[in-house]
């Protein structure tokens, strides 16, 4: 009986210990579960913090990039404006360059010879090819006769009198005349050219270029036309007069030389 | 390096056109005073493009165009006519004879450079 009681006590003791053990194990498992959950929570929180930090970093970076983009766009639009301005300036420089080339060639040709006929031919070439005149006359003033003597004509339109009309005014005032009439219209009146340019040397008018009609394709004057008119007014006058004087001096020199030869022969 | 033949009897225009053509990078300019002179230059030089006036002594520009187009050695060379004849029928006549472009005088050199560059680009 005692033995049985002892066994039962031990069994109860064992059961009690076992239940305590079970309770302890359950508590351990529960604590373990709680800790794992806490770890997961902490991990998640850490990741979240990390993500938020990254997001903040990326947002900052995006802002920086957006600012940079804005700056670049502004710079680009500035450069585009600058580029447009440069292109415009380049085009203007090209036009200016071409105009200067025209003036250089015209001036070079005018002073390339002292042969009077050649000079007159060059003046005519410039008026036709560079200005685009169709009918015109180049006239020199004969001081003794007080009239204009044509030295080159293309088409009709010469014989203007010095005393009256547009040509007379151009000679008197030494200023170029440009008619308001559209260039496509021609003038048949010798006294009323569309354009009249005085040929001047140091302000002294020695003749005129009178243009009565232009080539069909010439609809308006460009800047270079006015420059060419100015060039003709001065350079053509100098070239024509100097070649004329040179031809005359050549003739005089020839006559004088012949005369001296004759004198030499007579004195022998 | 394009070789440009400028056929023009007027020394002023010849110089002006040559001056403009020398602004095309790498270009070489050869000048002729009329059609016959141009044919001589065509025989002795390798020409890439011809710029010719119409009204010239000895042989005019249109005759030159027809002779160039009739010659198997030169027929593909582009020809630009530069002339005072600005009427539409003159342009049509030159184009029908084989000219590639027609530019009435007085010329704008930028326009001429553009035309020449365009024609050289087509080759």
mmCIF file of C-alpha atoms in Angstrom:
data_model
loop_
_atom_site.group_PDB
_atom_site.id
_atom_site.type_symbol
_atom_site.label_atom_id
_atom_site.label_comp_id
_atom_site.label_asym_id
_atom_site.label_seq_id
_atom_site.Cartn_x
_atom_site.Cartn_y
_atom_site.Cartn_z
ATOM 1 C CA UNK A 1 0.000 0.000 0.000
ATOM 2 C CA UNK A 2 2.785 2.287 1.026
ATOM 3 C CA UNK A 3 4.621 1.259 -2.065
ATOM 4 C CA UNK A 4 1.546 1.988 -4.158
ATOM 5 C CA UNK A 5 1.127 5.352 -2.466
ATOM 6 C CA UNK A 6 4.751 6.060 -3.067
ATOM 7 C CA UNK A 7 4.398 5.257 -6.738
ATOM 8 C CA UNK A 8 1.293 7.378 -6.988
ATOM 9 C CA UNK A 9 3.022 10.273 -5.274
ATOM 10 C CA UNK A 10 5.955 9.950 -7.606
ATOM 11 C CA UNK A 11 3.597 9.812 -10.520
ATOM 12 C CA UNK A 12 1.798 12.922 -9.294
ATOM 13 C CA UNK A 13 5.152 14.572 -8.718
ATOM 14 C CA UNK A 14 6.210 13.567 -12.224
ATOM 15 C CA UNK A 15 2.978 14.805 -13.703
ATOM 16 C CA UNK A 16 3.324 18.074 -11.827
ATOM 17 C CA UNK A 17 6.903 18.472 -13.041
ATOM 18 C CA UNK A 18 5.838 17.429 -16.524
ATOM 19 C CA UNK A 19 3.012 19.972 -16.468
ATOM 20 C CA UNK A 20 5.393 22.607 -15.219
ATOM 21 C CA UNK A 21 7.743 21.589 -18.012
ATOM 22 C CA UNK A 22 4.898 21.725 -20.495
ATOM 23 C CA UNK A 23 3.894 25.132 -19.146
ATOM 24 C CA UNK A 24 7.471 26.312 -19.318
ATOM 25 C CA UNK A 25 7.864 25.007 -22.861
ATOM 26 C CA UNK A 26 4.613 26.667 -23.876
ATOM 27 C CA UNK A 27 5.809 29.921 -22.332
ATOM 28 C CA UNK A 28 9.130 29.550 -24.123
ATOM 29 C CA UNK A 29 7.377 28.943 -27.423
ATOM 30 C CA UNK A 30 5.108 31.880 -26.817
ATOM 31 C CA UNK A 31 8.071 34.098 -25.895
ATOM 32 C CA UNK A 32 9.929 32.840 -28.943
ATOM 33 C CA UNK A 33 6.948 33.650 -31.122
ATOM 34 C CA UNK A 34 6.666 37.101 -29.550
ATOM 35 C CA UNK A 35 10.377 37.764 -30.036
ATOM 36 C CA UNK A 36 10.284 36.601 -33.658
ATOM 37 C CA UNK A 37 7.356 38.857 -34.283
ATOM 38 C CA UNK A 38 9.206 41.712 -32.603
ATOM 39 C CA UNK A 39 12.304 40.995 -34.689
ATOM 40 C CA UNK A 40 10.162 41.005 -37.829
ATOM 41 C CA UNK A 41 8.600 44.258 -36.694
ATOM 42 C CA UNK A 42 11.985 45.812 -36.030
ATOM 43 C CA UNK A 43 13.319 44.543 -39.324
ATOM 44 C CA UNK A 44 10.359 45.974 -41.133
ATOM 45 C CA UNK A 45 10.703 49.259 -39.307
ATOM 46 C CA UNK A 46 14.406 49.384 -40.107
ATOM 47 C CA UNK A 47 13.704 48.650 -43.749
ATOM 48 C CA UNK A 48 11.002 51.241 -43.762
ATOM 49 C CA UNK A 49 13.387 53.790 -42.288
ATOM 50 C CA UNK A 50 15.955 52.779 -44.808
ATOM 51 C CA UNK A 51 13.434 53.063 -47.640
ATOM 52 C CA UNK A 52 12.242 56.420 -46.436
ATOM 53 C CA UNK A 53 15.812 57.600 -46.256
ATOM 54 C CA UNK A 54 16.434 56.272 -49.729
ATOM 55 C CA UNK A 55 13.254 57.868 -51.007
ATOM 56 C CA UNK A 56 14.282 61.162 -49.430
ATOM 57 C CA UNK A 57 17.677 60.755 -51.035
ATOM 58 C CA UNK A 58 16.155 59.927 -54.406
ATOM 59 C CA UNK A 59 13.669 62.745 -54.123
ATOM 60 C CA UNK A 60 16.536 65.121 -53.398
ATOM 61 C CA UNK A 61 18.419 63.690 -56.340
ATOM 62 C CA UNK A 62 15.379 64.061 -58.615
ATOM 63 C CA UNK A 63 15.008 67.653 -57.455
ATOM 64 C CA UNK A 64 18.661 68.265 -58.243
ATOM 65 C CA UNK A 65 18.281 66.646 -61.647
ATOM 66 C CA UNK A 66 15.145 68.660 -62.332
ATOM 67 C CA UNK A 67 16.998 71.843 -61.391
ATOM 68 C CA UNK A 68 19.876 70.776 -63.604
ATOM 69 C CA UNK A 69 17.452 70.005 -66.413
ATOM 70 C CA UNK A 70 15.831 73.383 -65.989
ATOM 71 C CA UNK A 71 19.251 75.050 -66.054
ATOM 72 C CA UNK A 72 20.215 73.054 -69.134
ATOM 73 C CA UNK A 73 16.955 73.933 -70.855
ATOM 74 C CA UNK A 74 17.530 77.592 -70.107
ATOM 75 C CA UNK A 75 21.106 77.282 -71.366
ATOM 76 C CA UNK A 76 19.862 75.475 -74.467
ATOM 77 C CA UNK A 77 17.306 78.147 -75.242
ATOM 78 C CA UNK A 78 20.017 80.767 -74.719
ATOM 79 C CA UNK A 79 22.336 78.859 -77.023
ATOM 80 C CA UNK A 80 19.567 78.444 -79.579
ATOM 81 C CA UNK A 81 18.896 82.178 -79.485
ATOM 82 C CA UNK A 82 22.639 82.794 -79.749
ATOM 83 C CA UNK A 83 22.829 80.326 -82.615
ATOM 84 C CA UNK A 84 19.970 82.035 -84.427
ATOM 85 C CA UNK A 85 21.644 85.379 -83.892
ATOM 86 C CA UNK A 86 24.948 84.006 -85.189
ATOM 87 C CA UNK A 87 23.228 82.451 -88.213
ATOM 88 C CA UNK A 88 21.590 85.798 -88.896
ATOM 89 C CA UNK A 89 24.904 87.586 -88.491
ATOM 90 C CA UNK A 90 26.616 85.002 -90.701
ATOM 91 C CA UNK A 91 24.007 85.524 -93.411
ATOM 92 C CA UNK A 92 24.449 89.293 -93.138
ATOM 93 C CA UNK A 93 28.239 88.884 -93.234
ATOM 94 C CA UNK A 94 27.899 86.653 -96.314
ATOM 95 C CA UNK A 95 25.757 89.295 -98.036
ATOM 96 C CA UNK A 96 28.194 92.006 -96.984
ATOM 97 C CA UNK A 97 31.091 89.864 -98.176
ATOM 98 C CA UNK A 98 29.429 89.334 -101.551
ATOM 99 C CA UNK A 99 28.668 93.022 -101.837
ATOM 100 C CA UNK A 100 32.265 93.879 -101.035
ATOM 101 C CA UNK A 101 33.415 91.314 -103.598
ATOM 102 C CA UNK A 102 31.193 92.974 -106.213
ATOM 103 C CA UNK A 103 32.578 96.402 -105.324
ATOM 104 C CA UNK A 104 36.142 95.093 -105.299
ATOM 105 C CA UNK A 105 35.760 93.475 -108.708
ATOM 106 C CA UNK A 106 34.080 96.557 -110.168
ATOM 107 C CA UNK A 107 36.727 98.868 -108.737
ATOM 108 C CA UNK A 108 39.572 96.539 -109.730
ATOM 109 C CA UNK A 109 38.291 96.299 -113.295
ATOM 110 C CA UNK A 110 37.756 100.063 -113.601
ATOM 111 C CA UNK A 111 41.357 100.744 -112.645
ATOM 112 C CA UNK A 112 42.872 97.742 -114.422
ATOM 113 C CA UNK A 113 43.661 99.641 -117.598
ATOM 114 C CA UNK A 114 44.489 103.068 -118.963
ATOM 115 C CA UNK A 115 43.005 102.277 -122.344
ATOM 116 C CA UNK A 116 40.057 104.657 -122.773
ATOM 117 C CA UNK A 117 37.943 102.268 -124.878
ATOM 118 C CA UNK A 118 38.528 99.447 -122.421
ATOM 119 C CA UNK A 119 37.560 101.622 -119.465
ATOM 120 C CA UNK A 120 34.331 102.652 -121.199
ATOM 121 C CA UNK A 121 33.643 98.978 -122.001
ATOM 122 C CA UNK A 122 34.143 98.066 -118.347
ATOM 123 C CA UNK A 123 31.787 100.850 -117.219
ATOM 124 C CA UNK A 124 29.177 99.477 -119.632
ATOM 125 C CA UNK A 125 29.743 95.910 -118.356
ATOM 126 C CA UNK A 126 29.233 97.021 -114.770
ATOM 127 C CA UNK A 127 26.049 98.894 -115.644
ATOM 128 C CA UNK A 128 24.613 95.899 -117.518
ATOM 129 C CA UNK A 129 25.897 92.907 -115.563
ATOM 130 C CA UNK A 130 26.170 94.177 -112.020
ATOM 131 C CA UNK A 131 23.391 96.749 -111.927
ATOM 132 C CA UNK A 132 21.079 95.166 -114.480
ATOM 133 C CA UNK A 133 20.401 98.184 -116.724
ATOM 134 C CA UNK A 134 18.915 97.598 -120.156
ATOM 135 C CA UNK A 135 18.857 101.021 -121.845
ATOM 136 C CA UNK A 136 21.289 103.677 -120.711
ATOM 137 C CA UNK A 137 23.817 106.270 -121.749
ATOM 138 C CA UNK A 138 27.177 107.282 -120.342
ATOM 139 C CA UNK A 139 27.776 110.920 -121.189
ATOM 140 C CA UNK A 140 30.678 113.274 -120.588
ATOM 141 C CA UNK A 141 30.315 116.976 -120.214
ATOM 142 C CA UNK A 142 32.026 119.041 -122.864
ATOM 143 C CA UNK A 143 32.886 122.241 -120.995
ATOM 144 C CA UNK A 144 33.583 124.197 -124.163
ATOM 145 C CA UNK A 145 30.418 123.193 -125.963
ATOM 146 C CA UNK A 146 28.441 123.075 -122.715
ATOM 147 C CA UNK A 147 26.726 119.861 -123.731
ATOM 148 C CA UNK A 148 26.740 116.202 -122.909
ATOM 149 C CA UNK A 149 28.585 113.958 -125.303
ATOM 150 C CA UNK A 150 27.628 110.259 -125.181
ATOM 151 C CA UNK A 151 30.650 107.972 -124.883
ATOM 152 C CA UNK A 152 28.618 104.763 -124.591
ATOM 153 C CA UNK A 153 24.974 103.977 -125.168
ATOM 154 C CA UNK A 154 22.851 100.876 -124.939
ATOM 155 C CA UNK A 155 19.473 101.229 -126.618
ATOM 156 C CA UNK A 156 18.077 104.717 -127.060
ATOM 157 C CA UNK A 157 17.962 107.655 -124.717
ATOM 158 C CA UNK A 158 20.686 110.177 -125.362
ATOM 159 C CA UNK A 159 20.944 113.771 -126.417
ATOM 160 C CA UNK A 160 19.825 115.368 -123.195
ATOM 161 C CA UNK A 161 20.411 119.092 -122.897
ATOM 162 C CA UNK A 162 22.369 120.505 -120.031
ATOM 163 C CA UNK A 163 20.084 123.431 -119.237
ATOM 164 C CA UNK A 164 16.884 121.696 -118.204
ATOM 165 C CA UNK A 165 15.375 118.496 -116.904
ATOM 166 C CA UNK A 166 16.560 115.834 -114.461
ATOM 167 C CA UNK A 167 19.993 115.418 -116.022
ATOM 168 C CA UNK A 168 20.629 119.153 -115.836
ATOM 169 C CA UNK A 169 19.698 119.098 -112.141
ATOM 170 C CA UNK A 170 22.035 116.154 -111.479
ATOM 171 C CA UNK A 171 24.896 117.994 -113.184
ATOM 172 C CA UNK A 172 24.125 121.170 -111.310
ATOM 173 C CA UNK A 173 23.720 119.641 -107.872
ATOM 174 C CA UNK A 174 26.042 116.652 -108.211
ATOM 175 C CA UNK A 175 23.501 114.382 -106.502
ATOM 176 C CA UNK A 176 22.215 111.058 -107.846
ATOM 177 C CA UNK A 177 18.606 110.905 -108.983
ATOM 178 C CA UNK A 178 16.358 107.870 -108.454
ATOM 179 C CA UNK A 179 12.852 107.955 -109.917
ATOM 180 C CA UNK A 180 9.881 106.770 -107.863
ATOM 181 C CA UNK A 181 8.596 104.920 -110.928
ATOM 182 C CA UNK A 182 8.730 101.095 -110.570
ATOM 183 C CA UNK A 183 11.864 99.668 -112.172
ATOM 184 C CA UNK A 184 9.842 97.525 -114.582
ATOM 185 C CA UNK A 185 8.601 100.704 -116.285
ATOM 186 C CA UNK A 186 10.902 102.183 -118.896
ATOM 187 C CA UNK A 187 11.367 105.832 -119.729
ATOM 188 C CA UNK A 188 11.385 106.897 -123.371
ATOM 189 C CA UNK A 189 12.111 110.524 -122.581
ATOM 190 C CA UNK A 190 15.862 111.277 -122.859
ATOM 191 C CA UNK A 191 15.395 114.038 -120.297
ATOM 192 C CA UNK A 192 13.718 111.747 -117.755
ATOM 193 C CA UNK A 193 15.889 108.762 -116.914
ATOM 194 C CA UNK A 194 14.842 106.365 -114.139
ATOM 195 C CA UNK A 195 18.264 106.806 -112.581
ATOM 196 C CA UNK A 196 20.869 109.462 -113.193
ATOM 197 C CA UNK A 197 24.306 109.233 -111.579
ATOM 198 C CA UNK A 198 26.784 112.110 -111.737
ATOM 199 C CA UNK A 199 30.349 111.180 -112.607
ATOM 200 C CA UNK A 200 32.307 113.266 -110.121
ATOM 201 C CA UNK A 201 35.927 113.973 -109.370
ATOM 202 C CA UNK A 202 36.378 115.831 -106.092
ATOM 203 C CA UNK A 203 32.861 117.206 -106.311
ATOM 204 C CA UNK A 204 33.271 118.352 -109.911
ATOM 205 C CA UNK A 205 30.778 116.715 -112.264
ATOM 206 C CA UNK A 206 32.420 115.542 -115.484
ATOM 207 C CA UNK A 207 29.472 113.593 -116.869
ATOM 208 C CA UNK A 208 26.495 111.391 -116.052
ATOM 209 C CA UNK A 209 25.199 107.864 -116.360
ATOM 210 C CA UNK A 210 21.519 107.993 -117.313
ATOM 211 C CA UNK A 211 19.541 104.751 -117.093
ATOM 212 C CA UNK A 212 16.213 104.593 -118.953
ATOM 213 C CA UNK A 213 15.186 100.969 -118.392
ATOM 214 C CA UNK A 214 16.265 97.880 -116.486
ATOM 215 C CA UNK A 215 16.357 94.196 -117.353
ATOM 216 C CA UNK A 216 12.960 92.507 -116.961
ATOM 217 C CA UNK A 217 14.150 90.487 -113.965
ATOM 218 C CA UNK A 218 15.283 93.607 -112.098
ATOM 219 C CA UNK A 219 12.332 94.534 -109.930
ATOM 220 C CA UNK A 220 13.943 96.640 -107.206
ATOM 221 C CA UNK A 221 17.224 98.122 -106.051
ATOM 222 C CA UNK A 222 19.233 96.312 -103.418
ATOM 223 C CA UNK A 223 21.779 97.869 -101.060
ATOM 224 C CA UNK A 224 24.613 96.810 -103.337
ATOM 225 C CA UNK A 225 23.040 98.738 -106.259
ATOM 226 C CA UNK A 226 23.336 102.005 -104.338
ATOM 227 C CA UNK A 227 26.916 101.106 -103.408
ATOM 228 C CA UNK A 228 27.661 100.391 -107.060
ATOM 229 C CA UNK A 229 26.081 103.694 -108.093
ATOM 230 C CA UNK A 230 28.315 105.460 -105.573
ATOM 231 C CA UNK A 231 31.331 103.538 -106.813
ATOM 232 C CA UNK A 232 30.540 104.409 -110.414
ATOM 233 C CA UNK A 233 30.040 108.064 -109.505
ATOM 234 C CA UNK A 234 33.584 108.290 -108.175
ATOM 235 C CA UNK A 235 35.678 105.499 -109.637
ATOM 236 C CA UNK A 236 34.184 105.452 -113.139
ATOM 237 C CA UNK A 237 34.705 109.202 -113.369
ATOM 238 C CA UNK A 238 38.366 108.897 -112.312
ATOM 239 C CA UNK A 239 38.981 105.900 -114.554
ATOM 240 C CA UNK A 240 37.334 107.501 -117.603
ATOM 241 C CA UNK A 241 39.061 110.846 -117.140
ATOM 242 C CA UNK A 242 42.501 109.431 -116.377
ATOM 243 C CA UNK A 243 42.356 107.054 -119.350
ATOM 244 C CA UNK A 244 41.183 109.926 -121.544
ATOM 245 C CA UNK A 245 44.038 112.130 -120.330
ATOM 246 C CA UNK A 246 46.482 109.253 -120.717
ATOM 247 C CA UNK A 247 45.346 108.638 -124.316
ATOM 248 C CA UNK A 248 45.646 112.365 -125.015
ATOM 249 C CA UNK A 249 49.103 112.561 -123.439
ATOM 250 C CA UNK A 250 50.170 109.491 -125.404
ATOM 251 C CA UNK A 251 49.029 111.222 -128.595
ATOM 252 C CA UNK A 252 50.722 114.472 -127.572
ATOM 253 C CA UNK A 253 53.889 112.574 -126.695
ATOM 254 C CA UNK A 254 53.838 110.858 -130.090
ATOM 255 C CA UNK A 255 53.321 114.168 -131.874
ATOM 256 C CA UNK A 256 56.089 115.813 -129.868
ATOM 257 C CA UNK A 257 58.457 112.913 -130.520
ATOM 258 C CA UNK A 258 57.750 113.093 -134.252
ATOM 259 C CA UNK A 259 58.246 116.844 -134.136
ATOM 260 C CA UNK A 260 61.604 116.443 -132.357
ATOM 261 C CA UNK A 261 62.667 113.780 -134.840
ATOM 262 C CA UNK A 262 61.800 116.205 -137.636
ATOM 263 C CA UNK A 263 63.789 118.998 -135.974
ATOM 264 C CA UNK A 264 66.757 116.688 -135.525
ATOM 265 C CA UNK A 265 66.655 115.744 -139.182
ATOM 266 C CA UNK A 266 66.454 119.400 -140.234
ATOM 267 C CA UNK A 267 69.406 120.449 -138.043
ATOM 268 C CA UNK A 268 71.634 117.712 -139.467
ATOM 269 C CA UNK B 1 37.958 69.036 -105.164
ATOM 270 C CA UNK B 2 35.503 70.379 -107.776
ATOM 271 C CA UNK B 3 36.866 72.056 -110.880
ATOM 272 C CA UNK B 4 34.569 74.820 -112.079
ATOM 273 C CA UNK B 5 34.710 76.174 -115.620
ATOM 274 C CA UNK B 6 33.545 79.786 -115.896
ATOM 275 C CA UNK B 7 32.699 80.725 -119.481
ATOM 276 C CA UNK B 8 32.122 84.467 -119.764
ATOM 277 C CA UNK B 9 33.366 87.090 -122.234
ATOM 278 C CA UNK B 10 33.039 90.003 -119.804
ATOM 279 C CA UNK B 11 36.224 90.219 -117.681
ATOM 280 C CA UNK B 12 34.245 91.898 -114.896
ATOM 281 C CA UNK B 13 31.650 89.134 -114.677
ATOM 282 C CA UNK B 14 34.304 86.447 -115.164
ATOM 283 C CA UNK B 15 36.278 87.813 -112.234
ATOM 284 C CA UNK B 16 33.161 88.237 -110.106
ATOM 285 C CA UNK B 17 31.942 84.674 -110.735
ATOM 286 C CA UNK B 18 35.420 83.192 -110.238
ATOM 287 C CA UNK B 19 35.762 85.181 -107.032
ATOM 288 C CA UNK B 20 32.484 83.709 -105.760
ATOM 289 C CA UNK B 21 33.366 80.169 -106.859
ATOM 290 C CA UNK B 22 36.681 80.234 -105.028
ATOM 291 C CA UNK B 23 34.658 80.521 -101.838
ATOM 292 C CA UNK B 24 33.400 76.959 -102.336
ATOM 293 C CA UNK B 25 35.773 74.880 -100.196
ATOM 294 C CA UNK B 26 38.434 73.081 -102.214
ATOM 295 C CA UNK B 27 37.232 74.433 -105.549
ATOM 296 C CA UNK B 28 39.465 75.119 -108.528
ATOM 297 C CA UNK B 29 38.320 77.675 -111.082
ATOM 298 C CA UNK B 30 39.215 77.661 -114.754
ATOM 299 C CA UNK B 31 38.167 80.545 -116.969
ATOM 300 C CA UNK B 32 37.198 80.617 -120.638
ATOM 301 C CA UNK B 33 36.238 83.666 -122.682
ATOM 302 C CA UNK B 34 33.806 81.983 -125.103
ATOM 303 C CA UNK B 35 32.369 78.633 -126.190
ATOM 304 C CA UNK B 36 35.356 77.587 -128.292
ATOM 305 C CA UNK B 37 37.769 78.434 -125.498
ATOM 306 C CA UNK B 38 35.536 76.429 -123.148
ATOM 307 C CA UNK B 39 35.662 73.343 -125.398
ATOM 308 C CA UNK B 40 39.477 73.564 -125.409
ATOM 309 C CA UNK B 41 39.506 73.704 -121.607
ATOM 310 C CA UNK B 42 37.066 70.772 -121.438
ATOM 311 C CA UNK B 43 39.464 68.678 -123.535
ATOM 312 C CA UNK B 44 42.475 69.447 -121.400
ATOM 313 C CA UNK B 45 40.970 69.534 -117.881
ATOM 314 C CA UNK B 46 38.620 67.366 -115.865
ATOM 315 C CA UNK B 47 35.683 69.734 -115.333
ATOM 316 C CA UNK B 48 32.983 69.089 -112.723
ATOM 317 C CA UNK B 49 30.601 71.926 -113.570
ATOM 318 C CA UNK B 50 30.239 74.635 -116.222
ATOM 319 C CA UNK B 51 28.920 78.147 -115.625
ATOM 320 C CA UNK B 52 28.266 79.814 -118.979
ATOM 321 C CA UNK B 53 26.948 83.096 -120.285
ATOM 322 C CA UNK B 54 24.669 83.014 -123.339
ATOM 323 C CA UNK B 55 25.728 86.087 -125.289
ATOM 324 C CA UNK B 56 29.383 85.588 -126.168
ATOM 325 C CA UNK B 57 31.446 86.137 -129.292
ATOM 326 C CA UNK B 58 32.787 83.236 -131.422
ATOM 327 C CA UNK B 59 30.463 80.651 -129.844
ATOM 328 C CA UNK B 60 27.525 81.460 -127.590
ATOM 329 C CA UNK B 61 26.467 79.633 -124.445
ATOM 330 C CA UNK B 62 23.529 77.754 -125.991
ATOM 331 C CA UNK B 63 25.720 76.322 -128.745
ATOM 332 C CA UNK B 64 28.195 75.288 -126.064
ATOM 333 C CA UNK B 65 25.385 73.541 -124.125
ATOM 334 C CA UNK B 66 24.286 71.571 -127.197
ATOM 335 C CA UNK B 67 27.872 70.555 -128.033
ATOM 336 C CA UNK B 68 28.593 69.468 -124.470
ATOM 337 C CA UNK B 69 25.375 67.451 -124.281
ATOM 338 C CA UNK B 70 26.167 65.833 -127.633
ATOM 339 C CA UNK B 71 29.595 64.688 -126.514
ATOM 340 C CA UNK B 72 29.653 61.377 -124.625
ATOM 341 C CA UNK B 73 32.700 62.448 -122.622
ATOM 342 C CA UNK B 74 31.128 65.661 -121.302
ATOM 343 C CA UNK B 75 27.373 65.022 -121.484
ATOM 344 C CA UNK B 76 26.939 64.507 -117.727
ATOM 345 C CA UNK B 77 28.676 67.720 -116.643
ATOM 346 C CA UNK B 78 26.123 70.062 -115.021
ATOM 347 C CA UNK B 79 25.719 73.407 -116.787
ATOM 348 C CA UNK B 80 24.416 76.587 -115.190
ATOM 349 C CA UNK B 81 23.494 79.425 -117.522
ATOM 350 C CA UNK B 82 24.139 82.955 -116.245
ATOM 351 C CA UNK B 83 22.696 85.586 -118.530
ATOM 352 C CA UNK B 84 21.044 88.965 -118.925
ATOM 353 C CA UNK B 85 18.230 87.223 -120.851
ATOM 354 C CA UNK B 86 15.635 86.979 -118.125
ATOM 355 C CA UNK B 87 12.547 86.051 -120.138
ATOM 356 C CA UNK B 88 10.801 82.757 -119.387
ATOM 357 C CA UNK B 89 11.091 81.574 -123.004
ATOM 358 C CA UNK B 90 14.879 82.093 -122.859
ATOM 359 C CA UNK B 91 15.023 80.003 -119.695
ATOM 360 C CA UNK B 92 12.853 77.266 -121.228
ATOM 361 C CA UNK B 93 14.999 77.233 -124.364
ATOM 362 C CA UNK B 94 18.232 76.853 -122.390
ATOM 363 C CA UNK B 95 16.745 74.160 -120.148
ATOM 364 C CA UNK B 96 15.355 72.236 -123.132
ATOM 365 C CA UNK B 97 18.813 72.273 -124.711
ATOM 366 C CA UNK B 98 20.276 70.633 -121.634
ATOM 367 C CA UNK B 99 21.136 73.342 -119.119
ATOM 368 C CA UNK B 100 20.660 72.243 -115.506
ATOM 369 C CA UNK B 101 19.935 75.665 -114.039
ATOM 370 C CA UNK B 102 19.326 79.196 -115.258
ATOM 371 C CA UNK B 103 20.335 82.323 -113.369
ATOM 372 C CA UNK B 104 19.485 85.769 -114.774
ATOM 373 C CA UNK B 105 21.871 88.688 -114.214
ATOM 374 C CA UNK B 106 22.474 90.648 -112.113
ATOM 375 C CA UNK B 107 23.311 87.653 -109.978
ATOM 376 C CA UNK B 108 23.259 87.269 -106.232
ATOM 377 C CA UNK B 109 26.500 85.418 -105.530
ATOM 378 C CA UNK B 110 24.984 83.537 -102.559
ATOM 379 C CA UNK B 111 22.329 82.183 -104.923
ATOM 380 C CA UNK B 112 24.992 81.172 -107.445
ATOM 381 C CA UNK B 113 27.062 79.399 -104.764
ATOM 382 C CA UNK B 114 23.910 77.595 -103.581
ATOM 383 C CA UNK B 115 23.054 76.477 -107.122
ATOM 384 C CA UNK B 116 26.584 75.257 -107.856
ATOM 385 C CA UNK B 117 26.765 73.367 -104.541
ATOM 386 C CA UNK B 118 23.366 71.808 -105.261
ATOM 387 C CA UNK B 119 24.400 70.701 -108.757
ATOM 388 C CA UNK B 120 27.718 69.304 -107.513
ATOM 389 C CA UNK B 121 25.827 67.427 -104.792
ATOM 390 C CA UNK B 122 23.651 65.703 -107.409
ATOM 391 C CA UNK B 123 26.661 64.103 -109.090
#
